[in-house]
Amino acid sequence: MRETTYSSLQKWLHAVSMIIIVWLMMSGYYAALISQSPSLKEAIGAFNVSLGAVFTPVFFYRMYVSFGKGFSRVLRSKDAMQYMVFIAHSMIYLSTAVVLISGVLMMGRDISIFGIFSIPSLVTDVQFLSLFSVIHNVACMCLGLLLLLHVAAVIKHQLCGHAVLKRMFA
């Protein structure tokens, strides 16, 4: 398989995305499944809603940069592994997009962005709010599984002598 060279912009967007997505998932699961403190749950929720809303345009820009560089290369490739990698990454991007969009749409109130400004609620119908909440929860579980598979693939490739971490972060 041909080695991929990542631009500085792609590396930066990957690092920022990784940090934010891991934080949102770990803290969100902690608040939903482990924490017994209502005030802590509320604080994590408020912070995560603000962070997710600010991160959404950054993530969609990352998708634009990633697909702009990689899609044409995959289409020209005859390598089945490149197609598999592209499909796996596309599933991660798609599930992340669904998590971010459903997270905004499931809010039945205005979205406060770190107390600086607010985004008006886009959905007010209780049934749709409930639907978007279910979609959000399912998409979070799918994204969690995909990210675990992604990390496992990185570890496997590192152990096989493919310097994927070096290419992504050096």
Short mmCIF file of N, CA, C and O in Angstrom, two decimals, residues 13-123:
data_model
loop_
_atom_site.label_atom_id
_atom_site.label_comp_id
_atom_site.label_asym_id
_atom_site.label_seq_id
_atom_site.Cartn_x
_atom_site.Cartn_y
_atom_site.Cartn_z
N LEU A 13 -5.76 19.46 12.11
CA LEU A 13 -7.19 19.17 12.22
C LEU A 13 -7.44 17.80 12.85
O LEU A 13 -8.38 17.63 13.63
N HIS A 14 -6.59 16.82 12.54
CA HIS A 14 -6.73 15.49 13.14
C HIS A 14 -6.49 15.56 14.65
O HIS A 14 -7.26 15.00 15.43
N ALA A 15 -5.44 16.26 15.05
CA ALA A 15 -5.10 16.35 16.48
C ALA A 15 -6.21 17.07 17.26
O ALA A 15 -6.64 16.59 18.32
N VAL A 16 -6.68 18.18 16.73
CA VAL A 16 -7.75 18.93 17.41
C VAL A 16 -9.01 18.08 17.49
O VAL A 16 -9.65 17.98 18.54
N SER A 17 -9.36 17.43 16.37
CA SER A 17 -10.55 16.58 16.34
C SER A 17 -10.43 15.43 17.34
O SER A 17 -11.38 15.13 18.06
N MET A 18 -9.26 14.81 17.36
CA MET A 18 -9.05 13.68 18.27
C MET A 18 -9.25 14.12 19.73
O MET A 18 -9.98 13.47 20.48
N ILE A 19 -8.64 15.21 20.10
CA ILE A 19 -8.74 15.69 21.48
C ILE A 19 -10.19 16.01 21.84
O ILE A 19 -10.70 15.58 22.88
N ILE A 20 -10.86 16.74 20.97
CA ILE A 20 -12.23 17.16 21.27
C ILE A 20 -13.19 15.97 21.27
O ILE A 20 -14.01 15.82 22.18
N ILE A 21 -13.09 15.11 20.27
CA ILE A 21 -14.01 13.96 20.19
C ILE A 21 -13.80 13.01 21.37
O ILE A 21 -14.77 12.55 21.98
N VAL A 22 -12.55 12.75 21.72
CA VAL A 22 -12.29 11.87 22.87
C VAL A 22 -12.84 12.51 24.15
O VAL A 22 -13.48 11.85 24.97
N TRP A 23 -12.62 13.81 24.34
CA TRP A 23 -13.16 14.49 25.52
C TRP A 23 -14.68 14.38 25.54
O TRP A 23 -15.28 14.00 26.56
N LEU A 24 -15.34 14.74 24.41
CA LEU A 24 -16.80 14.74 24.37
C LEU A 24 -17.36 13.35 24.67
O LEU A 24 -18.33 13.21 25.42
N MET A 25 -16.74 12.33 24.09
CA MET A 25 -17.25 10.97 24.31
C MET A 25 -17.01 10.49 25.73
O MET A 25 -17.93 9.99 26.38
N MET A 26 -15.79 10.66 26.23
CA MET A 26 -15.49 10.15 27.57
C MET A 26 -16.29 10.90 28.64
O MET A 26 -16.87 10.28 29.53
N SER A 27 -16.32 12.22 28.56
CA SER A 27 -17.05 12.98 29.57
C SER A 27 -18.55 12.77 29.43
O SER A 27 -19.27 12.72 30.44
N GLY A 28 -19.03 12.65 28.19
CA GLY A 28 -20.46 12.40 27.97
C GLY A 28 -20.90 11.06 28.53
O GLY A 28 -21.93 10.96 29.21
N TYR A 29 -20.10 10.02 28.27
CA TYR A 29 -20.42 8.70 28.83
C TYR A 29 -20.30 8.71 30.36
O TYR A 29 -21.11 8.10 31.05
N TYR A 30 -19.31 9.43 30.87
CA TYR A 30 -19.16 9.54 32.32
C TYR A 30 -20.41 10.18 32.94
O TYR A 30 -20.97 9.66 33.91
N ALA A 31 -20.83 11.30 32.35
CA ALA A 31 -22.00 12.01 32.90
C ALA A 31 -23.26 11.16 32.77
O ALA A 31 -24.09 11.13 33.69
N ALA A 32 -23.40 10.47 31.65
CA ALA A 32 -24.63 9.70 31.42
C ALA A 32 -24.69 8.40 32.21
O ALA A 32 -25.76 8.01 32.69
N LEU A 33 -23.55 7.74 32.38
CA LEU A 33 -23.57 6.38 32.92
C LEU A 33 -22.97 6.22 34.32
O LEU A 33 -23.29 5.25 35.01
N ILE A 34 -22.09 7.12 34.72
CA ILE A 34 -21.35 6.89 35.96
C ILE A 34 -21.66 7.92 37.04
O ILE A 34 -21.95 7.56 38.17
N SER A 35 -21.58 9.19 36.69
CA SER A 35 -21.71 10.25 37.70
C SER A 35 -23.07 10.22 38.37
O SER A 35 -24.11 10.04 37.73
N GLN A 36 -23.06 10.41 39.68
CA GLN A 36 -24.29 10.48 40.46
C GLN A 36 -24.66 11.93 40.79
O GLN A 36 -25.72 12.19 41.32
N SER A 37 -23.76 12.86 40.49
CA SER A 37 -23.95 14.26 40.86
C SER A 37 -24.71 15.01 39.77
O SER A 37 -24.19 15.22 38.67
N PRO A 38 -25.93 15.47 40.09
CA PRO A 38 -26.69 16.24 39.09
C PRO A 38 -25.97 17.51 38.65
O PRO A 38 -26.02 17.87 37.48
N SER A 39 -25.30 18.18 39.58
CA SER A 39 -24.61 19.43 39.21
C SER A 39 -23.42 19.15 38.29
O SER A 39 -23.15 19.92 37.37
N LEU A 40 -22.70 18.05 38.52
CA LEU A 40 -21.59 17.68 37.64
C LEU A 40 -22.11 17.29 36.26
O LEU A 40 -21.55 17.69 35.24
N LYS A 41 -23.20 16.52 36.23
CA LYS A 41 -23.81 16.14 34.95
C LYS A 41 -24.21 17.40 34.16
O LYS A 41 -23.98 17.50 32.96
N GLU A 42 -24.82 18.35 34.87
CA GLU A 42 -25.25 19.59 34.22
C GLU A 42 -24.05 20.40 33.72
O GLU A 42 -24.08 20.93 32.60
N ALA A 43 -22.99 20.48 34.50
CA ALA A 43 -21.80 21.23 34.09
C ALA A 43 -21.13 20.58 32.88
O ALA A 43 -20.74 21.28 31.93
N ILE A 44 -21.00 19.26 32.91
CA ILE A 44 -20.40 18.55 31.77
C ILE A 44 -21.28 18.75 30.54
O ILE A 44 -20.79 19.03 29.44
N GLY A 45 -22.59 18.61 30.71
CA GLY A 45 -23.51 18.79 29.60
C GLY A 45 -23.41 20.18 28.98
O GLY A 45 -23.33 20.32 27.76
N ALA A 46 -23.40 21.21 29.81
CA ALA A 46 -23.32 22.59 29.30
C ALA A 46 -22.00 22.82 28.57
O ALA A 46 -21.98 23.41 27.48
N PHE A 47 -20.90 22.35 29.16
CA PHE A 47 -19.60 22.52 28.51
C PHE A 47 -19.55 21.75 27.20
O PHE A 47 -19.08 22.28 26.17
N ASN A 48 -20.03 20.51 27.20
CA ASN A 48 -19.98 19.68 25.99
C ASN A 48 -20.86 20.24 24.88
O ASN A 48 -20.48 20.17 23.70
N VAL A 49 -22.02 20.78 25.22
CA VAL A 49 -22.88 21.38 24.21
C VAL A 49 -22.17 22.57 23.56
O VAL A 49 -22.15 22.71 22.33
N SER A 50 -21.55 23.41 24.37
CA SER A 50 -20.81 24.56 23.84
C SER A 50 -19.64 24.11 22.98
O SER A 50 -19.45 24.60 21.86
N LEU A 51 -18.86 23.18 23.50
CA LEU A 51 -17.69 22.69 22.77
C LEU A 51 -18.10 22.02 21.46
O LEU A 51 -17.50 22.26 20.40
N GLY A 52 -19.13 21.19 21.51
CA GLY A 52 -19.61 20.52 20.30
C GLY A 52 -20.11 21.50 19.25
O GLY A 52 -19.84 21.34 18.06
N ALA A 53 -20.81 22.53 19.69
CA ALA A 53 -21.31 23.54 18.75
C ALA A 53 -20.17 24.31 18.10
O ALA A 53 -20.20 24.57 16.89
N VAL A 54 -19.16 24.66 18.87
CA VAL A 54 -18.00 25.38 18.33
C VAL A 54 -17.18 24.46 17.42
O VAL A 54 -16.65 24.88 16.39
N PHE A 55 -17.10 23.18 17.78
CA PHE A 55 -16.31 22.21 17.02
C PHE A 55 -16.96 21.84 15.68
O PHE A 55 -16.26 21.49 14.72
N THR A 56 -18.28 21.92 15.59
CA THR A 56 -18.98 21.45 14.39
C THR A 56 -18.44 22.07 13.10
O THR A 56 -18.12 21.32 12.16
N PRO A 57 -18.31 23.38 12.97
CA PRO A 57 -17.77 23.91 11.71
C PRO A 57 -16.32 23.48 11.46
O PRO A 57 -15.92 23.26 10.31
N VAL A 58 -15.54 23.33 12.52
CA VAL A 58 -14.15 22.86 12.38
C VAL A 58 -14.16 21.44 11.82
O VAL A 58 -13.39 21.11 10.91
N PHE A 59 -15.05 20.61 12.33
CA PHE A 59 -15.13 19.23 11.86
C PHE A 59 -15.55 19.17 10.40
O PHE A 59 -14.99 18.40 9.61
N PHE A 60 -16.54 19.97 10.01
CA PHE A 60 -16.97 19.94 8.61
C PHE A 60 -15.87 20.48 7.69
O PHE A 60 -15.72 20.01 6.56
N TYR A 61 -15.09 21.43 8.16
CA TYR A 61 -13.93 21.88 7.39
C TYR A 61 -12.92 20.73 7.26
O TYR A 61 -12.34 20.50 6.20
N ARG A 62 -12.73 20.00 8.34
CA ARG A 62 -11.83 18.84 8.29
C ARG A 62 -12.31 17.83 7.25
O ARG A 62 -11.51 17.26 6.51
N MET A 63 -13.61 17.58 7.21
CA MET A 63 -14.15 16.65 6.21
C MET A 63 -13.85 17.16 4.80
O MET A 63 -13.44 16.40 3.93
N TYR A 64 -14.04 18.45 4.59
CA TYR A 64 -13.78 19.05 3.29
C TYR A 64 -12.31 18.87 2.90
O TYR A 64 -12.01 18.46 1.78
N VAL A 65 -11.41 19.15 3.81
CA VAL A 65 -9.97 19.00 3.54
C VAL A 65 -9.63 17.54 3.29
O VAL A 65 -8.91 17.21 2.34
N SER A 66 -10.15 16.64 4.10
CA SER A 66 -9.83 15.23 3.97
C SER A 66 -10.34 14.64 2.66
O SER A 66 -9.60 13.99 1.92
N PHE A 67 -11.61 14.87 2.37
CA PHE A 67 -12.17 14.30 1.14
C PHE A 67 -11.61 14.99 -0.09
O PHE A 67 -11.47 14.37 -1.14
N GLY A 68 -11.28 16.27 0.03
CA GLY A 68 -10.68 16.98 -1.10
C GLY A 68 -9.35 16.39 -1.50
O GLY A 68 -9.01 16.32 -2.68
N LYS A 69 -8.59 15.91 -0.53
CA LYS A 69 -7.28 15.33 -0.83
C LYS A 69 -7.37 13.84 -1.15
O LYS A 69 -6.73 13.37 -2.08
N GLY A 70 -8.16 13.12 -0.38
CA GLY A 70 -8.12 11.66 -0.46
C GLY A 70 -9.06 11.01 -1.45
O GLY A 70 -8.76 9.94 -1.96
N PHE A 71 -10.20 11.62 -1.72
CA PHE A 71 -11.21 10.95 -2.52
C PHE A 71 -10.72 10.66 -3.94
O PHE A 71 -10.88 9.54 -4.43
N SER A 72 -10.12 11.64 -4.57
CA SER A 72 -9.67 11.42 -5.96
C SER A 72 -8.57 10.36 -6.01
O SER A 72 -8.50 9.57 -6.95
N ARG A 73 -7.70 10.33 -5.01
CA ARG A 73 -6.63 9.34 -4.97
C ARG A 73 -7.20 7.93 -4.83
O ARG A 73 -6.75 7.00 -5.49
N VAL A 74 -8.22 7.78 -4.01
CA VAL A 74 -8.84 6.46 -3.82
C VAL A 74 -9.51 6.01 -5.11
O VAL A 74 -9.42 4.84 -5.49
N LEU A 75 -10.19 6.93 -5.79
CA LEU A 75 -10.87 6.56 -7.03
C LEU A 75 -9.89 6.10 -8.10
O LEU A 75 -10.21 5.24 -8.91
N ARG A 76 -8.69 6.66 -8.12
CA ARG A 76 -7.67 6.26 -9.11
C ARG A 76 -6.96 4.98 -8.71
O ARG A 76 -6.34 4.33 -9.54
N SER A 77 -7.05 4.61 -7.45
CA SER A 77 -6.32 3.46 -6.92
C SER A 77 -6.98 2.14 -7.35
O SER A 77 -8.19 2.06 -7.51
N LYS A 78 -6.16 1.15 -7.49
CA LYS A 78 -6.66 -0.22 -7.74
C LYS A 78 -6.47 -1.09 -6.49
O LYS A 78 -6.69 -2.27 -6.51
N ASP A 79 -6.05 -0.45 -5.40
CA ASP A 79 -5.71 -1.14 -4.16
C ASP A 79 -6.97 -1.32 -3.29
O ASP A 79 -7.54 -0.33 -2.81
N ALA A 80 -7.38 -2.56 -3.07
CA ALA A 80 -8.56 -2.84 -2.24
C ALA A 80 -8.39 -2.33 -0.82
O ALA A 80 -9.36 -1.88 -0.20
N MET A 81 -7.18 -2.38 -0.29
CA MET A 81 -6.94 -1.90 1.08
C MET A 81 -7.22 -0.40 1.18
O MET A 81 -7.79 0.06 2.17
N GLN A 82 -6.85 0.37 0.14
CA GLN A 82 -7.14 1.81 0.16
C GLN A 82 -8.64 2.05 0.19
O GLN A 82 -9.11 2.95 0.87
N TYR A 83 -9.40 1.24 -0.55
CA TYR A 83 -10.86 1.37 -0.52
C TYR A 83 -11.39 1.07 0.88
O TYR A 83 -12.27 1.76 1.38
N MET A 84 -10.88 0.03 1.51
CA MET A 84 -11.34 -0.33 2.85
C MET A 84 -11.02 0.77 3.86
O MET A 84 -11.86 1.11 4.70
N VAL A 85 -9.82 1.31 3.77
CA VAL A 85 -9.43 2.41 4.67
C VAL A 85 -10.33 3.62 4.44
O VAL A 85 -10.80 4.25 5.38
N PHE A 86 -10.58 3.93 3.17
CA PHE A 86 -11.44 5.06 2.83
C PHE A 86 -12.85 4.85 3.39
O PHE A 86 -13.45 5.76 3.97
N ILE A 87 -13.38 3.65 3.23
CA ILE A 87 -14.73 3.35 3.73
C ILE A 87 -14.76 3.46 5.26
O ILE A 87 -15.68 4.04 5.83
N ALA A 88 -13.75 2.92 5.93
CA ALA A 88 -13.70 2.99 7.40
C ALA A 88 -13.64 4.44 7.87
O ALA A 88 -14.38 4.83 8.79
N HIS A 89 -12.78 5.24 7.25
CA HIS A 89 -12.69 6.65 7.64
C HIS A 89 -13.99 7.39 7.31
O HIS A 89 -14.43 8.24 8.09
N SER A 90 -14.60 7.06 6.19
CA SER A 90 -15.87 7.69 5.82
C SER A 90 -16.95 7.37 6.85
O SER A 90 -17.76 8.24 7.19
N MET A 91 -16.95 6.15 7.37
CA MET A 91 -17.92 5.78 8.40
C MET A 91 -17.68 6.57 9.69
O MET A 91 -18.63 6.98 10.36
N ILE A 92 -16.42 6.79 10.03
CA ILE A 92 -16.09 7.61 11.20
C ILE A 92 -16.58 9.04 10.99
O ILE A 92 -17.21 9.64 11.87
N TYR A 93 -16.29 9.60 9.81
CA TYR A 93 -16.74 10.96 9.51
C TYR A 93 -18.27 11.05 9.54
O TYR A 93 -18.82 11.98 10.11
N LEU A 94 -18.94 10.09 8.91
CA LEU A 94 -20.39 10.11 8.87
C LEU A 94 -21.00 10.01 10.27
O LEU A 94 -21.90 10.79 10.62
N SER A 95 -20.51 9.09 11.07
CA SER A 95 -21.07 8.95 12.42
C SER A 95 -20.78 10.18 13.27
O SER A 95 -21.64 10.61 14.05
N THR A 96 -19.61 10.78 13.10
CA THR A 96 -19.30 12.02 13.84
C THR A 96 -20.24 13.13 13.41
O THR A 96 -20.76 13.88 14.25
N ALA A 97 -20.48 13.25 12.11
CA ALA A 97 -21.40 14.28 11.61
C ALA A 97 -22.79 14.06 12.18
O ALA A 97 -23.46 15.02 12.61
N VAL A 98 -23.25 12.82 12.21
CA VAL A 98 -24.58 12.52 12.76
C VAL A 98 -24.63 12.86 14.25
O VAL A 98 -25.61 13.44 14.73
N VAL A 99 -23.57 12.54 14.99
CA VAL A 99 -23.52 12.88 16.42
C VAL A 99 -23.62 14.39 16.61
O VAL A 99 -24.40 14.88 17.43
N LEU A 100 -22.83 15.14 15.84
CA LEU A 100 -22.83 16.60 16.00
C LEU A 100 -24.16 17.22 15.60
O LEU A 100 -24.71 18.06 16.33
N ILE A 101 -24.69 16.81 14.46
CA ILE A 101 -25.96 17.39 13.99
C ILE A 101 -27.12 17.00 14.90
O ILE A 101 -27.92 17.85 15.30
N SER A 102 -27.20 15.73 15.27
CA SER A 102 -28.30 15.30 16.15
C SER A 102 -28.17 15.92 17.53
O SER A 102 -29.18 16.20 18.19
N GLY A 103 -26.92 16.17 17.96
CA GLY A 103 -26.71 16.82 19.25
C GLY A 103 -27.30 18.22 19.28
O GLY A 103 -27.89 18.64 20.29
N VAL A 104 -27.18 18.94 18.18
CA VAL A 104 -27.78 20.28 18.09
C VAL A 104 -29.29 20.16 17.97
O VAL A 104 -30.03 20.89 18.64
N LEU A 105 -29.76 19.24 17.15
CA LEU A 105 -31.20 19.14 16.89
C LEU A 105 -31.99 18.58 18.07
O LEU A 105 -33.20 18.80 18.16
N MET A 106 -31.34 17.85 18.98
CA MET A 106 -32.07 17.27 20.12
C MET A 106 -32.24 18.27 21.27
O MET A 106 -32.94 17.98 22.23
N MET A 107 -31.62 19.44 21.14
CA MET A 107 -31.71 20.44 22.21
C MET A 107 -33.06 21.13 22.13
O MET A 107 -33.38 21.77 21.15
N GLY A 108 -33.84 21.02 23.18
CA GLY A 108 -35.17 21.63 23.23
C GLY A 108 -35.13 23.04 23.78
O GLY A 108 -36.16 23.59 24.15
N ARG A 109 -33.95 23.60 23.83
CA ARG A 109 -33.79 24.98 24.35
C ARG A 109 -32.69 25.64 23.54
O ARG A 109 -31.98 24.99 22.78
N ASP A 110 -32.55 26.94 23.73
CA ASP A 110 -31.47 27.65 23.05
C ASP A 110 -30.14 27.07 23.52
O ASP A 110 -30.00 26.64 24.66
N ILE A 111 -29.16 27.08 22.62
CA ILE A 111 -27.84 26.53 22.93
C ILE A 111 -26.92 27.68 23.32
O ILE A 111 -26.59 28.53 22.49
N SER A 112 -26.53 27.71 24.58
CA SER A 112 -25.60 28.73 25.07
C SER A 112 -24.18 28.31 24.72
O SER A 112 -23.77 27.19 25.02
N ILE A 113 -23.45 29.20 24.08
CA ILE A 113 -22.06 28.92 23.71
C ILE A 113 -21.16 29.59 24.74
O ILE A 113 -20.84 30.78 24.64
N PHE A 114 -20.77 28.82 25.73
CA PHE A 114 -19.90 29.25 26.82
C PHE A 114 -20.41 30.54 27.48
O PHE A 114 -19.63 31.34 27.98
N GLY A 115 -21.73 30.76 27.48
CA GLY A 115 -22.32 31.93 28.11
C GLY A 115 -22.06 33.23 27.36
O GLY A 115 -22.42 34.30 27.83
N ILE A 116 -21.47 33.14 26.17
CA ILE A 116 -21.14 34.35 25.39
C ILE A 116 -22.29 34.74 24.48
O ILE A 116 -22.64 35.92 24.37
N PHE A 117 -22.85 33.77 23.78
CA PHE A 117 -24.01 34.01 22.92
C PHE A 117 -24.81 32.72 22.84
O PHE A 117 -24.37 31.68 23.31
N SER A 118 -25.98 32.81 22.25
CA SER A 118 -26.86 31.64 22.15
C SER A 118 -27.27 31.39 20.71
O SER A 118 -27.38 32.33 19.91
N ILE A 119 -27.49 30.13 20.42
CA ILE A 119 -28.05 29.70 19.14
C ILE A 119 -29.47 29.25 19.44
O ILE A 119 -29.67 28.40 20.32
N PRO A 120 -30.45 29.81 18.73
CA PRO A 120 -31.83 29.41 19.02
C PRO A 120 -32.07 27.93 18.73
O PRO A 120 -31.46 27.36 17.82
N SER A 121 -32.94 27.33 19.51
CA SER A 121 -33.31 25.94 19.31
C SER A 121 -33.92 25.79 17.92
O SER A 121 -34.75 26.60 17.50
N LEU A 122 -33.50 24.77 17.19
CA LEU A 122 -33.99 24.56 15.83
C LEU A 122 -35.22 23.68 15.77
O LEU A 122 -35.96 23.71 14.79
N VAL A 123 -35.45 22.88 16.80
CA VAL A 123 -36.57 21.94 16.84
C VAL A 123 -37.32 22.16 18.14
O VAL A 123 -36.71 22.26 19.21
#
